[in-house]
Short mmCIF file of C-alpha atoms in Angstrom, two decimals:
data_model
loop_
_atom_site.label_atom_id
_atom_site.label_comp_id
_atom_site.label_asym_id
_atom_site.label_seq_id
_atom_site.Cartn_x
_atom_site.Cartn_y
_atom_site.Cartn_z
CA UNK K 1 0.02 0.13 0.02
CA UNK K 2 1.31 3.61 -0.91
CA UNK K 3 1.59 5.97 1.99
CA UNK K 4 0.42 9.40 1.58
CA UNK K 5 2.84 12.15 0.49
CA UNK K 6 3.90 14.48 3.29
CA UNK K 7 6.28 17.17 4.14
CA UNK K 8 7.83 18.00 7.57
CA UNK K 9 9.24 20.94 9.55
CA UNK K 10 10.44 21.58 12.95
CA UNK K 11 12.35 19.32 15.25
CA UNK K 12 11.53 15.94 16.22
CA UNK K 13 11.03 15.63 20.11
CA UNK K 14 8.75 18.60 20.08
CA UNK K 15 5.11 18.13 20.20
CA UNK K 16 3.91 16.79 16.95
CA UNK K 17 1.08 18.21 14.99
CA UNK K 18 -0.30 16.45 11.79
CA UNK K 19 -1.92 18.91 9.25
CA UNK K 20 -4.75 17.65 6.77
CA UNK K 21 -5.76 20.21 4.21
CA UNK K 22 -9.16 20.59 2.43
CA UNK K 23 -10.64 19.67 -1.02
CA UNK K 24 -8.38 20.83 -3.71
CA UNK K 25 -5.57 21.83 -1.41
CA UNK K 26 -2.14 20.46 -0.61
CA UNK K 27 0.58 20.46 2.00
CA UNK K 28 1.77 23.87 0.97
CA UNK K 29 -1.72 25.28 1.94
CA UNK K 30 -0.24 25.41 5.36
CA UNK K 31 2.93 27.44 4.73
CA UNK K 32 1.59 30.58 6.33
CA UNK K 33 0.80 28.82 9.46
CA UNK K 34 3.82 26.46 9.30
CA UNK K 35 6.29 29.58 9.33
CA UNK K 36 4.87 30.57 12.71
CA UNK K 37 4.88 27.32 14.34
CA UNK K 38 7.93 25.43 13.19
CA UNK K 39 10.40 26.43 15.94
CA UNK K 40 7.95 25.00 18.52
CA UNK K 41 6.67 22.03 17.07
CA UNK K 42 7.24 19.08 14.75
CA UNK K 43 4.80 19.52 11.91
CA UNK K 44 3.73 16.84 9.45
CA UNK K 45 1.50 18.01 6.38
CA UNK K 46 0.12 15.24 4.34
CA UNK K 47 -1.44 15.48 0.69
CA UNK K 48 -4.80 13.88 0.48
CA UNK K 49 -5.38 11.00 -1.83
CA UNK K 50 -5.90 12.30 -5.29
CA UNK K 51 -4.21 15.45 -4.57
CA UNK K 52 -0.81 17.13 -5.42
CA UNK K 53 2.07 14.48 -4.51
CA UNK K 54 -0.51 11.82 -3.53
CA UNK K 55 -1.83 11.42 -7.20
CA UNK K 56 -0.74 7.86 -7.07
CA UNK K 57 -3.09 7.21 -4.26
CA UNK K 58 -6.38 7.12 -6.09
CA UNK K 59 -9.98 6.57 -5.23
CA UNK K 60 -12.39 4.63 -7.37
CA UNK K 61 -15.96 3.12 -6.69
CA UNK K 62 -14.69 -0.39 -7.24
CA UNK K 63 -13.72 -2.80 -4.47
CA UNK K 64 -12.00 -2.06 -1.24
CA UNK K 65 -8.75 -3.55 -2.44
CA UNK K 66 -5.39 -2.27 -1.43
CA UNK K 67 -2.48 -2.94 -3.83
CA UNK K 68 1.06 -1.59 -4.03
CA UNK K 69 0.16 0.74 -7.05
CA UNK K 70 -2.98 2.09 -5.99
CA UNK K 71 -5.71 2.42 -3.33
CA UNK K 72 -9.18 1.65 -4.21
CA UNK K 73 -11.98 3.03 -1.92
CA UNK K 74 -15.63 1.74 -2.28
CA UNK K 75 -18.38 4.30 -1.26
CA UNK K 76 -18.66 2.68 2.04
CA UNK K 77 -14.92 2.31 2.97
CA UNK K 78 -13.58 5.61 1.92
CA UNK K 79 -13.11 7.01 5.44
CA UNK K 80 -11.86 4.00 7.22
CA UNK K 81 -9.10 3.32 4.34
CA UNK K 82 -8.17 7.07 4.40
CA UNK K 83 -7.60 6.53 8.27
CA UNK K 84 -5.62 3.26 7.57
CA UNK K 85 -3.35 5.25 4.94
CA UNK K 86 -2.89 8.03 7.51
CA UNK K 87 -1.91 5.50 10.01
CA UNK K 88 0.54 3.93 7.67
CA UNK K 89 2.20 7.25 6.81
CA UNK K 90 2.49 8.22 10.41
CA UNK K 91 3.90 4.91 11.42
CA UNK K 92 6.61 5.13 8.76
CA UNK K 93 7.53 8.32 10.67
CA UNK K 94 7.54 6.57 13.85
CA UNK K 95 4.98 8.87 15.42
CA UNK K 96 3.15 6.93 18.14
CA UNK K 97 1.36 9.98 19.53
CA UNK K 98 0.34 13.19 17.90
CA UNK K 99 -2.03 16.13 17.49
CA UNK K 100 -4.28 16.53 14.45
CA UNK K 101 -5.28 19.81 12.59
CA UNK K 102 -7.96 19.26 9.84
CA UNK K 103 -9.36 22.04 7.72
CA UNK K 104 -12.77 21.45 6.06
CA UNK K 105 -12.59 17.96 4.50
CA UNK K 106 -9.25 17.44 6.26
CA UNK K 107 -11.31 18.21 9.43
CA UNK K 108 -13.85 15.65 8.77
CA UNK K 109 -11.06 13.00 7.97
CA UNK K 110 -9.10 13.91 11.18
CA UNK K 111 -12.32 13.50 13.25
CA UNK K 112 -12.97 10.16 12.06
CA UNK K 113 -9.60 9.13 12.24
CA UNK K 114 -9.37 10.41 15.96
CA UNK K 115 -12.44 8.67 16.97
CA UNK K 116 -10.99 5.32 15.74
CA UNK K 117 -7.44 5.93 16.83
CA UNK K 118 -7.99 7.77 20.17
CA UNK K 119 -5.14 6.09 21.81
CA UNK K 120 -2.86 7.87 19.65
CA UNK K 121 -4.26 11.13 19.36
CA UNK K 122 -3.17 14.14 22.06
CA UNK K 123 -5.42 16.75 20.87
CA UNK K 124 -7.89 17.22 17.95
CA UNK K 125 -8.22 20.69 16.35
CA UNK K 126 -10.67 21.21 13.64
CA UNK K 127 -11.12 24.35 11.57
CA UNK K 128 -14.45 24.92 9.62
CA UNK K 129 -15.26 21.25 10.02
CA UNK K 130 -18.75 19.73 9.80
CA UNK K 131 -19.55 16.79 12.11
CA UNK K 132 -21.96 15.09 9.82
CA UNK K 133 -25.35 15.33 8.40
CA UNK K 134 -28.17 14.08 10.83
CA UNK K 135 -31.27 13.63 8.63
CA UNK K 136 -31.73 11.39 5.47
CA UNK K 137 -33.33 14.07 3.60
CA UNK K 138 -30.26 16.33 3.94
CA UNK K 139 -27.97 13.47 3.16
CA UNK K 140 -29.79 12.68 0.11
CA UNK K 141 -29.71 16.21 -1.24
CA UNK K 142 -25.92 16.35 -0.44
CA UNK K 143 -25.49 12.85 -2.11
CA UNK K 144 -26.91 14.34 -5.31
CA UNK K 145 -25.16 17.75 -5.34
CA UNK K 146 -21.77 15.95 -4.55
CA UNK K 147 -22.50 13.43 -7.24
CA UNK K 148 -23.04 15.94 -9.93
CA UNK K 149 -20.02 17.95 -9.06
CA UNK K 150 -17.85 14.79 -8.81
CA UNK K 151 -19.14 14.22 -12.44
CA UNK K 152 -17.90 17.67 -13.68
CA UNK K 153 -14.60 17.18 -12.05
CA UNK K 154 -14.32 13.96 -14.10
CA UNK K 155 -15.53 14.70 -17.20
CA UNK K 156 -14.93 18.71 -17.73
CA UNK K 157 -12.11 21.08 -17.97
CA UNK K 158 -10.69 21.80 -14.50
CA UNK K 159 -10.39 25.52 -15.13
CA UNK K 160 -13.98 25.60 -16.11
CA UNK K 161 -15.16 23.52 -12.91
CA UNK K 162 -12.95 25.49 -10.53
CA UNK K 163 -14.67 28.78 -11.77
CA UNK K 164 -17.88 27.35 -10.84
CA UNK K 165 -16.66 25.75 -7.68
CA UNK K 166 -15.21 29.11 -6.31
CA UNK K 167 -18.45 30.80 -6.60
CA UNK K 168 -20.20 28.55 -4.00
CA UNK K 169 -21.64 30.32 -1.17
CA UNK K 170 -19.00 29.12 1.34
CA UNK K 171 -16.37 31.15 -0.77
CA UNK K 172 -18.43 34.26 -0.84
CA UNK K 173 -16.09 36.21 1.51
CA UNK K 174 -13.19 36.11 -1.31
CA UNK K 175 -12.75 39.01 -3.49
CA UNK K 176 -12.13 38.78 -7.33
CA UNK K 177 -8.54 38.91 -7.10
CA UNK K 178 -8.29 36.27 -4.25
CA UNK K 179 -10.60 33.85 -6.25
CA UNK K 180 -8.38 34.40 -9.17
CA UNK K 181 -5.32 33.71 -7.25
CA UNK K 182 -6.81 30.59 -5.73
CA UNK K 183 -8.08 29.24 -8.87
CA UNK K 184 -4.48 29.55 -10.58
CA UNK K 185 -2.85 27.87 -7.62
CA UNK K 186 -5.32 25.29 -7.54
CA UNK K 187 -4.85 24.43 -11.34
CA UNK K 188 -1.22 24.29 -10.76
CA UNK K 189 -1.12 21.45 -8.16
CA UNK K 190 -4.21 19.41 -9.33
CA UNK K 191 -3.87 17.59 -12.55
CA UNK K 192 -6.25 14.58 -12.27
CA UNK K 193 -9.96 15.46 -12.44
CA UNK K 194 -11.01 12.14 -12.28
CA UNK K 195 -9.35 11.49 -8.85
CA UNK K 196 -10.83 14.45 -7.49
CA UNK K 197 -14.16 13.60 -8.50
CA UNK K 198 -13.42 10.50 -6.66
CA UNK K 199 -12.52 11.64 -3.54
CA UNK K 200 -15.39 14.27 -3.51
CA UNK K 201 -17.94 11.52 -4.18
CA UNK K 202 -16.60 8.81 -1.89
CA UNK K 203 -15.60 11.39 1.06
CA UNK K 204 -18.95 13.17 0.72
CA UNK K 205 -20.66 14.63 3.67
CA UNK K 206 -23.56 12.66 2.70
CA UNK K 207 -21.58 9.42 3.37
CA UNK K 208 -19.84 10.33 6.62
CA UNK K 209 -21.24 9.22 9.90
CA UNK K 210 -22.78 11.95 11.97
CA UNK K 211 -20.34 12.45 14.84
CA UNK K 212 -22.81 14.93 16.95
CA UNK K 213 -22.66 13.51 20.39
CA UNK K 214 -19.44 11.45 20.08
CA UNK K 215 -16.74 13.99 21.13
CA UNK K 216 -17.89 14.52 24.69
CA UNK K 217 -16.38 11.57 26.31
CA UNK K 218 -13.21 11.18 24.17
CA UNK K 219 -9.89 11.00 26.00
CA UNK K 220 -8.30 13.87 24.23
CA UNK K 221 -9.34 17.71 23.97
CA UNK K 222 -11.27 18.92 21.00
CA UNK K 223 -10.79 22.50 19.83
CA UNK K 224 -12.74 24.06 17.04
CA UNK K 225 -11.51 27.14 15.00
CA UNK K 226 -14.11 29.19 13.10
CA UNK K 227 -14.03 32.56 11.15
CA UNK K 228 -16.40 35.29 12.09
CA UNK K 229 -17.49 35.84 8.55
CA UNK K 230 -18.34 32.29 7.97
CA UNK K 231 -21.93 32.21 9.14
CA UNK K 232 -22.54 28.64 8.41
CA UNK K 233 -19.77 27.15 10.62
CA UNK K 234 -20.56 29.73 13.23
CA UNK K 235 -23.89 28.01 13.72
CA UNK K 236 -21.95 24.62 13.77
CA UNK K 237 -19.46 25.88 16.31
CA UNK K 238 -21.67 27.22 18.79
CA UNK K 239 -23.98 24.15 18.46
CA UNK K 240 -20.82 21.85 19.40
CA UNK K 241 -19.86 24.26 22.29
CA UNK K 242 -23.43 24.22 23.61
CA UNK K 243 -23.45 20.23 23.50
CA UNK K 244 -20.30 20.11 25.69
CA UNK K 245 -18.14 18.60 22.88
CA UNK K 246 -15.46 20.99 23.08
CA UNK K 247 -12.53 21.63 25.32
CA UNK K 248 -12.14 24.82 23.38
CA UNK K 249 -14.00 27.11 20.85
CA UNK K 250 -12.05 29.72 19.00
CA UNK K 251 -13.44 32.46 16.93
CA UNK K 252 -10.88 34.13 14.54
CA UNK K 253 -11.75 37.71 13.93
CA UNK K 254 -11.22 38.86 10.17
CA UNK K 255 -11.47 35.32 8.78
CA UNK K 256 -13.98 33.36 6.67
CA UNK K 257 -13.86 29.69 5.85
CA UNK K 258 -10.21 29.46 5.44
CA UNK K 259 -8.72 30.76 8.74
CA UNK K 260 -5.01 29.21 8.44
CA UNK K 261 -4.70 31.26 5.08
CA UNK K 262 -6.37 34.26 6.26
CA UNK K 263 -5.41 34.96 9.80
CA UNK K 264 -2.45 32.63 10.45
CA UNK K 265 -0.91 34.57 13.00
CA UNK K 266 -4.03 34.60 15.15
CA UNK K 267 -4.56 31.01 14.64
CA UNK K 268 -0.84 29.91 15.65
CA UNK K 269 -1.17 32.14 18.84
CA UNK K 270 -4.03 29.98 19.98
CA UNK K 271 -2.25 26.70 18.76
CA UNK K 272 0.92 27.52 20.56
CA UNK K 273 -1.16 27.87 23.84
CA UNK K 274 -3.05 24.77 23.48
CA UNK K 275 -0.40 22.35 22.52
CA UNK K 276 2.52 23.58 24.56
CA UNK K 277 4.08 20.76 26.52
CA UNK K 278 2.31 22.12 29.69
CA UNK K 279 -1.12 21.88 28.11
CA UNK K 280 -0.82 18.58 26.26
#
């Protein structure tokens, strides 16, 4: 089984923090945050399957077979098999204990990995992360939407698809120049629309187990970051906080959905405080 591509910064022996980017991203998405944390932590940023340098780790709708050349994830095994891939990658780095920070799709993957590998996780940091849909009606709506988007990624020119993608409501806080710059960068690192369509469909929010109510009794602290301009995830954050699921709720001023790119200094300050040796 191929492990995920990754980059590391910092010094071994310091608190380990594993970084999982969002859909269409890569390990370099974290550079603004890494530059502020690498003196205090050992940082590991992986590329998700089908992204950037993990292109050889593909997703398809066939069997759940694992081979030396590829990883084939069926629609009901994607989250568990990603967790196995992450576990393999971190094992090769000899990381027995670590904290996880995941953004958006990476946050959902980090959450599910932490619930199934709680003995290895010291702290879980979620950024703009959805804990899962609860009603079958909502699941069906999301299933159809993600299936349509996945088909666009598989069959249409990526430039055309990204133009539509970055006009979704969740990216409404981007101005025209930010949207253009982000599209150009994404086109530079993502070359295989089929694999992107696969991970979008098989790691769809509609297929994710709902994790509401599963964070109250875990053995590790859970922290949630949300941007003050991100109204959808503000509601999710406040609901999680009210339910008693969180050890810390962190509202970041001047940020929308992607906090670590928009306000890395404010986010780094919170992370440094929460993950210092005295707080782990």
